[in-house]
XYZ file of C-alpha atoms in Angstrom:
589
model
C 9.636 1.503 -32.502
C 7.907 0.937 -28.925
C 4.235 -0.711 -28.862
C 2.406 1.133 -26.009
C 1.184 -1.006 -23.069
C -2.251 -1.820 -22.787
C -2.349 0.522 -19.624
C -0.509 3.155 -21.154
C -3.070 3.183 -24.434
C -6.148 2.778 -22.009
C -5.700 7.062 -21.798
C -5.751 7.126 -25.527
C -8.800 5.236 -25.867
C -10.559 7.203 -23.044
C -9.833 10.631 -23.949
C -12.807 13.000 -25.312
C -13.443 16.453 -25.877
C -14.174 17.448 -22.291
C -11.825 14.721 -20.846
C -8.294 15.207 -21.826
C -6.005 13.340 -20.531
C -2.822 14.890 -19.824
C -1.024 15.142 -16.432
C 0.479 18.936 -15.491
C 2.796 21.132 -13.056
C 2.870 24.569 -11.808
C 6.625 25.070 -10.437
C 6.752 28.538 -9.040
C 10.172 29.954 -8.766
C 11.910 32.808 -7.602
C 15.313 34.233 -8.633
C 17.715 35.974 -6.077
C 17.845 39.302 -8.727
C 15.647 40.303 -11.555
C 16.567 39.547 -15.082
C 15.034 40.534 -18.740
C 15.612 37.369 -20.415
C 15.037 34.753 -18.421
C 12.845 32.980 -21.028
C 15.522 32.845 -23.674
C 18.070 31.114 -21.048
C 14.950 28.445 -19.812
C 14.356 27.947 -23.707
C 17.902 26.740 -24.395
C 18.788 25.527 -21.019
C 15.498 23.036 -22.015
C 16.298 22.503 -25.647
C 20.078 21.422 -24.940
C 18.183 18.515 -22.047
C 15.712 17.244 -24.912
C 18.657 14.653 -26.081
C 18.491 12.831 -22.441
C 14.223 12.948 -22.309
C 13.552 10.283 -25.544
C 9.660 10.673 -24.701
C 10.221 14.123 -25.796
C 11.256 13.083 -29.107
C 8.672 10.943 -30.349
C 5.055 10.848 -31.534
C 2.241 8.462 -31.616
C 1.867 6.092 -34.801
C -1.235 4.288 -34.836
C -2.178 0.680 -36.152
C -4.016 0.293 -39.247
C -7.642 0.114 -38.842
C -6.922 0.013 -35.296
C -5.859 -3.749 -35.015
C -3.463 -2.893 -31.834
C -2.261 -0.698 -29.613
C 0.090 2.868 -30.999
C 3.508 2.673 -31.256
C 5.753 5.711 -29.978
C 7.981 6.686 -33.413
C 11.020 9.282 -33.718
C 9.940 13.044 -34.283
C 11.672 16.419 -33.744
C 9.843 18.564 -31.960
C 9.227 21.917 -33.015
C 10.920 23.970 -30.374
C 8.914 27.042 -31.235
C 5.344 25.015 -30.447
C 6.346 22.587 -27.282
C 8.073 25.608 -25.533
C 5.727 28.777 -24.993
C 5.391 32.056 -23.263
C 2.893 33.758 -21.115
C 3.006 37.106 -18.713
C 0.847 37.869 -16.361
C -0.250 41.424 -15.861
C 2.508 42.718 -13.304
C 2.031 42.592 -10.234
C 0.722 39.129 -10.667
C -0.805 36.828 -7.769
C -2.045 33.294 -7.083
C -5.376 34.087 -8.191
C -4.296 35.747 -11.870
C -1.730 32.523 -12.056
C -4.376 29.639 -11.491
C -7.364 31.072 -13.663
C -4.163 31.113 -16.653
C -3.408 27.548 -15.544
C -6.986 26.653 -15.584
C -7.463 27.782 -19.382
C -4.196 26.072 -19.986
C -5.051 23.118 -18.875
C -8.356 22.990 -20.214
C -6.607 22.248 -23.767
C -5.802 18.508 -24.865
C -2.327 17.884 -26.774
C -1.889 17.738 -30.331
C -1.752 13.670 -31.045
C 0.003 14.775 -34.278
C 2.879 16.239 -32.609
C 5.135 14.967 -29.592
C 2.928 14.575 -26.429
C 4.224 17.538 -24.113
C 4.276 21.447 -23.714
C 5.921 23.841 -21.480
C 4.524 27.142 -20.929
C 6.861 29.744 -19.038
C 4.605 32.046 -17.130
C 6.518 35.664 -16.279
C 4.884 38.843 -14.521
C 3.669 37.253 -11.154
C 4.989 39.629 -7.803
C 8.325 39.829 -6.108
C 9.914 39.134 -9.958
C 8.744 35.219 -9.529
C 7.907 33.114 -12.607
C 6.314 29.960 -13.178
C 6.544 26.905 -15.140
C 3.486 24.793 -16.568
C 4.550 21.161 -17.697
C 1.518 19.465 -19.324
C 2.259 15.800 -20.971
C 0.016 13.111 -22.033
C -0.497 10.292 -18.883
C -0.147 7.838 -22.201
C 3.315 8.947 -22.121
C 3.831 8.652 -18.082
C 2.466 8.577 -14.964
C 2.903 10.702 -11.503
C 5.758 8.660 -10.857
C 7.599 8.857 -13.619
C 6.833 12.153 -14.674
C 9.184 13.333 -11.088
C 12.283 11.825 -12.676
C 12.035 13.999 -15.256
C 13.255 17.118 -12.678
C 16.614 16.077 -12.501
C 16.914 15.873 -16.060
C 15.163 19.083 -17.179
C 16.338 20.971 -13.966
C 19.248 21.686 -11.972
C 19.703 20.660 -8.208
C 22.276 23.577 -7.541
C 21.877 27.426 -8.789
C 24.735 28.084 -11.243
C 25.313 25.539 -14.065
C 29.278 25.426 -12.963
C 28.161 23.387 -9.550
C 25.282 21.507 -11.378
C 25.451 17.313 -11.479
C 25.269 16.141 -14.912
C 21.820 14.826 -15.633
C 21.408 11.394 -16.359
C 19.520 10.118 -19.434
C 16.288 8.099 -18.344
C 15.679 5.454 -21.301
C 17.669 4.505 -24.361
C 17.213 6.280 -27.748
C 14.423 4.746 -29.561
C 15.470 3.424 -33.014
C 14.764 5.351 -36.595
C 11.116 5.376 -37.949
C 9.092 2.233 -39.451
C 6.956 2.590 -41.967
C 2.962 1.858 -41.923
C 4.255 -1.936 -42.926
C 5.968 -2.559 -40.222
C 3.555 -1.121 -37.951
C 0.860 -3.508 -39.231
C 2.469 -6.528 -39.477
C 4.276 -6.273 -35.583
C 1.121 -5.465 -34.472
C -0.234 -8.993 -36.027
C 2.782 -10.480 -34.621
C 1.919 -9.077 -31.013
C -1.060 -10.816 -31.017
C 0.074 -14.250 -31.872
C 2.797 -13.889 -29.532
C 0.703 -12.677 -26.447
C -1.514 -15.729 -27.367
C 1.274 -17.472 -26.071
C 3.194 -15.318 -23.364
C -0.874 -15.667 -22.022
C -0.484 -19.371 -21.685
C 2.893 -18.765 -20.615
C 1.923 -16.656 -17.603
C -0.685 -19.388 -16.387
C 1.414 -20.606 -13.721
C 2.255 -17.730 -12.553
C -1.299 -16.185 -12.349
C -2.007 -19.688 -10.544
C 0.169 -18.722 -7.824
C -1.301 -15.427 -7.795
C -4.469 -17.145 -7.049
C -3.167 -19.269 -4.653
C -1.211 -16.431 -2.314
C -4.881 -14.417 -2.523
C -7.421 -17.287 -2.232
C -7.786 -16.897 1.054
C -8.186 -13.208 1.666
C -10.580 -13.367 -1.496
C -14.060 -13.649 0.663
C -12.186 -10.359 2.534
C -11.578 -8.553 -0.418
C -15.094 -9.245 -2.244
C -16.825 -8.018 1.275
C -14.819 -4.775 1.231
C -15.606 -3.823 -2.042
C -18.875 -4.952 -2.048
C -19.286 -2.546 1.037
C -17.846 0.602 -0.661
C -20.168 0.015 -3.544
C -23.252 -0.499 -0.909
C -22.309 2.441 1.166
C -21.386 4.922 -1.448
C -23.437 8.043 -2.000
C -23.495 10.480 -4.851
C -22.382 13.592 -4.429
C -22.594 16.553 -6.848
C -18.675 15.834 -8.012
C -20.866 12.431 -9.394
C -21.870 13.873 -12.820
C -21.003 13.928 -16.583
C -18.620 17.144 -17.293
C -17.708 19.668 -19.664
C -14.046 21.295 -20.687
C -13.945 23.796 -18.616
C -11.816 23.647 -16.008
C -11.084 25.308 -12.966
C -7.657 24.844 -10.317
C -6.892 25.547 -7.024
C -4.255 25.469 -4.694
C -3.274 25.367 -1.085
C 0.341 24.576 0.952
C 0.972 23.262 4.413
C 4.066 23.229 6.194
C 5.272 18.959 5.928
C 7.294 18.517 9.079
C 3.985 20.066 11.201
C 1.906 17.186 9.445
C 4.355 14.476 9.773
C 4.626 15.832 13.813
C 1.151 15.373 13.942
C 0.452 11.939 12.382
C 3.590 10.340 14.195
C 2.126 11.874 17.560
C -1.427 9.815 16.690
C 0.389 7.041 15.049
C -0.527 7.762 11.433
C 1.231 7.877 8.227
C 1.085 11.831 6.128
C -1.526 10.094 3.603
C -3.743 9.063 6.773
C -3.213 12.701 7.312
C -3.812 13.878 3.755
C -6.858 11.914 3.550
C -8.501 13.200 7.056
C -8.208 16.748 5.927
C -9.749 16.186 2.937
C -12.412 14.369 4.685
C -12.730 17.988 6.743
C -12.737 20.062 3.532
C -15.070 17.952 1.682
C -17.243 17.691 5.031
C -17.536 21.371 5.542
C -17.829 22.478 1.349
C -20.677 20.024 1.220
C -22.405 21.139 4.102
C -22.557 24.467 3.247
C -24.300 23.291 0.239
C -26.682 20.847 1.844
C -25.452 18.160 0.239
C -23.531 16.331 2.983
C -24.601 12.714 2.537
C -24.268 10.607 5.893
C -22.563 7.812 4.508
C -18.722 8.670 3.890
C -17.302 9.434 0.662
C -15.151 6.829 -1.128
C -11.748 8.011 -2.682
C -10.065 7.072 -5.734
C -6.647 6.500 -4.959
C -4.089 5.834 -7.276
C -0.674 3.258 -5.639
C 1.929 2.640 -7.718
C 3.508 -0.265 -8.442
C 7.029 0.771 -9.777
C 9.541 -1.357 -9.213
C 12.540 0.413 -7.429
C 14.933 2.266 -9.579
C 13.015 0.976 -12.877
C 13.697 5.093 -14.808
C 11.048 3.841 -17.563
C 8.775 6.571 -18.478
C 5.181 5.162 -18.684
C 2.325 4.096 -16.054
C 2.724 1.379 -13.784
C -0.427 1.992 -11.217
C -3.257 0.400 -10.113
C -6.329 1.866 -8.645
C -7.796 0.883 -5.010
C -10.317 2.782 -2.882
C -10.425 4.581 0.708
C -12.759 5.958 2.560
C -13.129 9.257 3.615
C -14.776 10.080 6.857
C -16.640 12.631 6.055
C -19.694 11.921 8.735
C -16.776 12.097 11.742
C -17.005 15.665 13.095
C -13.898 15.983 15.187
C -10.662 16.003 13.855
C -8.548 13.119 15.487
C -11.506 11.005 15.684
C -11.558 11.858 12.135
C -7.770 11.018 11.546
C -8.301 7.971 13.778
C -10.917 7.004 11.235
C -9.127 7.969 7.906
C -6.142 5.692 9.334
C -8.035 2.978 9.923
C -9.733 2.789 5.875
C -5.831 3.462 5.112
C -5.246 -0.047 6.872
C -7.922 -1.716 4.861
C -7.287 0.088 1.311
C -3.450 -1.343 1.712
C -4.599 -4.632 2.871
C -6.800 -4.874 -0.630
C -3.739 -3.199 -2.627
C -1.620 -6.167 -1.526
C -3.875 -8.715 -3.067
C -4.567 -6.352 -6.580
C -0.867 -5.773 -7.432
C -0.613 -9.895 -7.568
C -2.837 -9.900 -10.747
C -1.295 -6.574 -12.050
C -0.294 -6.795 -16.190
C 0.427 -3.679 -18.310
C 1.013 -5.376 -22.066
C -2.087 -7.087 -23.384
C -2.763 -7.025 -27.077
C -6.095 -7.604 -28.632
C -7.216 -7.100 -32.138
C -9.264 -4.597 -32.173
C -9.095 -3.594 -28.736
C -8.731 0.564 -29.471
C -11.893 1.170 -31.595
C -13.791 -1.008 -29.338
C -12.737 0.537 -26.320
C -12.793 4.447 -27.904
C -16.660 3.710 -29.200
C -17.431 2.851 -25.817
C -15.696 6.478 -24.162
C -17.682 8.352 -27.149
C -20.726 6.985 -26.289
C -20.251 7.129 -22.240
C -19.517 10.876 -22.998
C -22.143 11.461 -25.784
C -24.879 10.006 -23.348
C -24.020 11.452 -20.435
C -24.086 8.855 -18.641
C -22.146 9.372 -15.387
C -25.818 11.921 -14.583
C -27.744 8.407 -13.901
C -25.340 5.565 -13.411
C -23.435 4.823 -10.049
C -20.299 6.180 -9.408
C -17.568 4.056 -8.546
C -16.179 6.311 -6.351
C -16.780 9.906 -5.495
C -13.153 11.645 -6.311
C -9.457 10.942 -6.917
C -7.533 11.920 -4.016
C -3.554 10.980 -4.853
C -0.272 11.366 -2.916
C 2.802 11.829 -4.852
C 6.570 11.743 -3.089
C 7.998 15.197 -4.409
C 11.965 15.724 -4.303
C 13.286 16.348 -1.100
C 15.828 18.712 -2.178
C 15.758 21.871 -3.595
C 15.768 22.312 -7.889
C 16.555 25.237 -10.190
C 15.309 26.682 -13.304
C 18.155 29.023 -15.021
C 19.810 29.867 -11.855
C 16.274 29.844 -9.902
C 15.214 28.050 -6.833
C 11.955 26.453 -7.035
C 9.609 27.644 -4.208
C 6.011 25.416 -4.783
C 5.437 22.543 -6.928
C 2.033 21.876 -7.450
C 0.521 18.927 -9.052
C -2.227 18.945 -11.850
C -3.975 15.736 -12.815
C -7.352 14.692 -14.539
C -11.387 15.439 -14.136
C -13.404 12.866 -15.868
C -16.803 12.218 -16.576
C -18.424 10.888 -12.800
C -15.658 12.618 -11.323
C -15.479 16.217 -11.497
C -12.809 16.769 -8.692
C -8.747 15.364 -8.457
C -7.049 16.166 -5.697
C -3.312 15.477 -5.459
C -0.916 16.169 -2.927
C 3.094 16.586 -3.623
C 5.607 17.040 -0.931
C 8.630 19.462 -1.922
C 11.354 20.509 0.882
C 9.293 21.681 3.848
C 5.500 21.979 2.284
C 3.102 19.578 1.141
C 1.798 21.298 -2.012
C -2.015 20.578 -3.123
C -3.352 20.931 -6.732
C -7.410 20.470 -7.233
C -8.453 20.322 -11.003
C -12.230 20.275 -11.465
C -14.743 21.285 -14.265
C -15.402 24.564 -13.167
C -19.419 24.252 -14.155
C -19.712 21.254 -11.929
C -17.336 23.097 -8.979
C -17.218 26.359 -9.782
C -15.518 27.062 -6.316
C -12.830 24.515 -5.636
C -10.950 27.179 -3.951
C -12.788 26.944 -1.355
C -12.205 23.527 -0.734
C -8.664 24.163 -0.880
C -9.119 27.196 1.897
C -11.093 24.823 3.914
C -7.697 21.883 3.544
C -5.946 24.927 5.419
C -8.369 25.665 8.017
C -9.004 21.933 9.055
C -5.346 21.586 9.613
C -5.577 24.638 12.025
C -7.832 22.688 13.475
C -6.271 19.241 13.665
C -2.916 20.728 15.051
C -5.002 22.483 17.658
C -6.745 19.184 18.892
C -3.642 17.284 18.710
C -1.854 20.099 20.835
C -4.935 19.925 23.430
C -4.816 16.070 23.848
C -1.148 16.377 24.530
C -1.641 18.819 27.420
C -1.106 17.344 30.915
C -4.407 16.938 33.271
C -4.022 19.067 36.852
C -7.174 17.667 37.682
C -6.198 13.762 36.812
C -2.986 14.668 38.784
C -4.116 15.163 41.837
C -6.414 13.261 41.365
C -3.857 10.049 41.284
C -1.563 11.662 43.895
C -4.765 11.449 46.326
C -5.293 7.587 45.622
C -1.612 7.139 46.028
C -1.050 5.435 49.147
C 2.001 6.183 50.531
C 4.904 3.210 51.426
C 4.777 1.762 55.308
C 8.316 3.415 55.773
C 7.058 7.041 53.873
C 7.669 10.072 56.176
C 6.114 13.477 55.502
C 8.238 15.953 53.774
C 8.038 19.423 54.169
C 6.751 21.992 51.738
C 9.913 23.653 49.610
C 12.074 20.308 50.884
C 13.561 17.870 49.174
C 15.074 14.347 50.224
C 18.791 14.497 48.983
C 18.354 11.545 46.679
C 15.308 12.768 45.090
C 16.917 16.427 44.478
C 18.928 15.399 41.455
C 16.083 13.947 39.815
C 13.952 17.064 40.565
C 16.416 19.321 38.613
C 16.978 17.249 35.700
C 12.613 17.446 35.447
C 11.423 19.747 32.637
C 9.850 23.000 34.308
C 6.165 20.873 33.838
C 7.388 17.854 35.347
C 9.020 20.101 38.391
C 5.293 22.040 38.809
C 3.425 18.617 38.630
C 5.803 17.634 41.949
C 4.954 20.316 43.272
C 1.257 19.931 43.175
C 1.084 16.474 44.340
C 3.898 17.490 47.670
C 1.293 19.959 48.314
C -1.613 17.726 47.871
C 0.147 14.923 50.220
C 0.817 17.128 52.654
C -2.928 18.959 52.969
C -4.073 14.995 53.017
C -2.018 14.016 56.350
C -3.166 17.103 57.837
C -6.720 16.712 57.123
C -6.725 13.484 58.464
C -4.887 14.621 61.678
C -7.532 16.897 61.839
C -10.312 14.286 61.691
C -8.696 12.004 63.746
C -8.958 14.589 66.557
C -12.321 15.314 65.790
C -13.567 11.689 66.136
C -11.723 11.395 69.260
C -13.681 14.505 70.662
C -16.997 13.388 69.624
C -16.849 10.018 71.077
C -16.003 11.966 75.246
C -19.010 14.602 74.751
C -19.313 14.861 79.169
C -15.686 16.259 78.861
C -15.799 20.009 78.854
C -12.899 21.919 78.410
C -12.064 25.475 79.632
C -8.850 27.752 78.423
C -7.612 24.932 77.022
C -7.302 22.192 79.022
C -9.330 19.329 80.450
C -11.604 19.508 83.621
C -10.716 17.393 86.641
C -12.855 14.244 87.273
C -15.791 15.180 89.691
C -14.774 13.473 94.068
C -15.908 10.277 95.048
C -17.892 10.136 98.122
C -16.109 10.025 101.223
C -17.316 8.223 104.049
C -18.676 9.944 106.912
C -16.064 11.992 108.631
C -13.207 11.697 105.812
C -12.774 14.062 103.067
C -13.731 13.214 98.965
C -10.863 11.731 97.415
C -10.507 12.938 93.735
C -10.144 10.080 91.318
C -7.044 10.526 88.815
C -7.836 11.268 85.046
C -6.778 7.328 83.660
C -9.180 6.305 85.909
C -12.038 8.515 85.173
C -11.219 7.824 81.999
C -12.100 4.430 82.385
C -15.139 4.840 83.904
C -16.643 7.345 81.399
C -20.422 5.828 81.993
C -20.846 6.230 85.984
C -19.382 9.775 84.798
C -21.864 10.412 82.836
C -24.570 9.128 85.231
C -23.610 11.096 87.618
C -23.307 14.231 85.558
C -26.849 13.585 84.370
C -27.976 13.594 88.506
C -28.503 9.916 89.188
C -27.292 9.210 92.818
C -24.603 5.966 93.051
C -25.630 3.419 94.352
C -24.285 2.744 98.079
């Protein structure tokens, strides 16, 4: 028997009729030949794994009259319920395959019956099939639920090549009865009476590593809670639901954060900002404050294979009043900064196991009577979506011989929240799920065309900013003064030392030289020119003919000798009785 963390419970006691909360997948796969009984293989091929999944085996048991948390308890599942079949009406697409997923979805698990259900969808084009995982988050989170491929899948295509799985958790001992149940959940109690007064010095440390970002911490969340606006995600929901999908090659978004110095969530979160910018404005109903973003971190210790939730929540925003998309990204990395600085301080005061009598009715009559009320329509939000990240495998995974192609994520609408949005990276593509309740947004697919389209437009920005300026180029090689001992080289020449280092230049870098030679040497023959020009203008009484210079007008002779004509230095150096006497003023004798 296994008492259920406080955390892990916390989705039991919040569930309702429109708010179920179960966790999903939509792995899309696509064998190399077509095959008429693929779903018999995938049913044993999963039934022969359920030995290593132990979650899979057991059901919830709850306290009497509610006094603690549920325990988890040993069940056989009922192969024929947990494992199902669907077909699509050949040839299948995208759009037949989500509205399926959608109903799917829309329908919470049986609490009577081991928490999880696999629905093998056949019929879509090209001979592809999918796979629809839904299991209750009580059972695991995002995290945990990805360790589960290498046990229910295969990492190679034939089952001869395949590495054995490996078994996540011990087997969970035989049944208790209602006894037992009652009187260890009496027993927890007492004891976390005392493991509380046990954990006082470490909560006092706690304390004391985060007093003094405290009065930063209280500021930022008291400005997200000033600053937020409500949007119409904001409002109480029914059970309908509606999903939509969209895919985006990874390595072009990691080229593009690591060329602005961003992370792929900075990324993730910027062109959701776009989306959300754009499908709200369409609407008139783009708020000019930013929205504020859910986002789930994890707090999973490294290699710890246990399946239930170990998260905490902390908030981001999302520029959705920056138009252009890097200042955009520049703006979604920058709330990234402060969300992690805040998630630092919250993961210090993190507990998953606290037992209080009483705690499930009390927190259940509360969920009923949020839900019954309806009273996400009038009271603040705390924030305006969930917008998560998930690390996907980074190798490729098979399904009865198989390869997976898309892996999209499926996670929870709730009441103030109509819209999740979370991203999983598989191989080469970032794959994005949106759940919503398809009365509140009816038309989430367009928010997941518009994901696409403000990546076209990222990409293109960042390609732009990248491109070398002509005009800055020249530019600098005009300022550039040249060294005392620089001689002018001529066009299509090189200096033997410098030729080397030309050819190893890209074809850019060799056209940039170019430009500036050419602009260096149209600089030294402008100012030649100018510097003849000035010299010109400052001997205006000098005309020239064909070419060349006039001689200096005779001296007077004296009576009886003949004018002697005075060289050009000299007449040169007497430019003003030159002038006088050009302008017919007689010298003086």
């Amino acid at each position: 028997m296994k008492r259920l963390s406080a955390l892990d419970a916390l989705f039991l006691y919040m569930e309702t009729p429109e708010t179920p909360m179960h966790v999903a997948s939509l792995t899309i796969f696509k064998p190399e030949a077509p095959s008429d009984d693929l779903f018999a293989r995938f049913r044993a091929h999963t039934a022969a794994r359920l030995d290593l999944l132990p979650s899979y085996r057991r059901r919830l048991e709850s306290t009497p009259l509610g006094l603690d948390h549920p325990v988890w308890v040993d069940d056989q599942p009922d192969l024929d319920y947990h494992i199902r079949h669907a077909a699509l009406p050949k040839p299948g697409g995208m759009e037949e395959l989500r509205a399926l997923v959608a109903q799917l979805h829309a329908v919470p698990l049986d609490r009577t019956r081991p928490l999880w259900e696999y629905t093998f969808i056949e019929g879509l084009e090209d001979g592809a099939f999918a796979v629809y995982v839904k299991v209750h988050h009580s059972a695991m989170d995002g995290v945990a639920g990805m360790a589960t491929i290498g046990v229910i899948y295969d990492f190679a295509p034939q089952s001869g090549e395949e590495r054995a799985p490996r078994r996540l958790v011990s087997p969970d001992p035989e049944p208790v009865d209602g006894i037992e149940i009652a009187s260890t959940a009496i027993g927890d109690f007492v004891r976390q009476g005392f493991r509380a007064v046990a954990s006082l010095p470490s909560v006092a440390r706690a304390l004391t590593k985060t007093a003094p970002n405290f009065v930063r911490d209280a500021k930022f969340l008291y400005s997200y809670v000033k600053d937020m606006p409500r949007t119409p995600f904001n409002a109480a929901i029914s059970g309908h639901r509606v999903f939509a999908t969209a895919s985006l090659p990874f390595a072009e978004i990691r080229a593009v954060a690591r060329s602005r110095g961003a992370t792929v969530n900075d990324v993730v979160l910027a062109l959701t900002s776009g989306a959300l910018r754009r499908y709200l404005s369409e609407r008139g109903a783009l708020p000019e404050k930013p929205l504020t973003a859910g986002v789930p971190a994890s707090v999973r210790p490294r290699g710890d294979a246990q399946l239930n939730n170990q998260v905490i929540f902390t908030v981001s925003k999302l520029p959705t009043d920056v138009a252009e998309p890097l200042p955009r990204l520049a703006a979604a990395k920058a709330a990234g900064e402060e969300a992690k600085a805040l998630f630092s301080d919250l993961r210090e005061f993190v507990t998953t196991n606290v037992s209080i009598i009483g705690a499930p009715l009390a927190i259940m009559g509360i969920a009923r009577l949020w839900a019954g009320a309806r009273a996400a329509n009038y009271v603040w939000p705390f924030f305006n979506l969930v917008v998560s990240n998930v690390p996907g495998p980074r190798e490729p995974f098979y399904c009865v011989g198989a390869k997976a192609t898309h892996y999209f994520p499926i996670s929870i609408p709730f009441h103030g929240g109509a819209l999740n949005l979370t991203v999983q990276s598989y191989l080469d593509t970032l794959d994005f799920g949106l759940i919503a309740c398809s009365e509140t947004v009816p038309d989430a697919q367009r928010i997941a065309d518009l994901i696409v389209e403000d990546f076209a437009a990222l990409r293109a920005a960042d390609a732009e900013a990248a491109r070398p300026d002509f005009v800055t180029s020249i530019a600098v090689a005009l300022a550039a003064k040249p060294p005392a001992t620089h001689q002018p080289i001529a066009l299509g020449e090189a200096k033997p030392e410098r030729a080397a280092a030309h050819e190893r230049k890209s074809p850019l870098g060799r056209e940039i030289d170019g430009l500036a030679q050419a602009t260096e040497a149209l600089r030294r023959r402008l100012e030649s020119r100018d510097a003849d020009v000035a010299d010109a203008a400052a001997q205006p009484d000098r005309p020239v003919a064909k070419g060349r210079r006039s001689a200096e007008p005779a001296e007077p002779a004296p009576e009886g000798e003949a004018p002697k004509q005075r060289p050009p230095e000299a007449a040169r150096a007497r430019k003003a009785p030159a002038r006088s006497r050009q302008a017919g003023l007689a010298p003086k004798s």
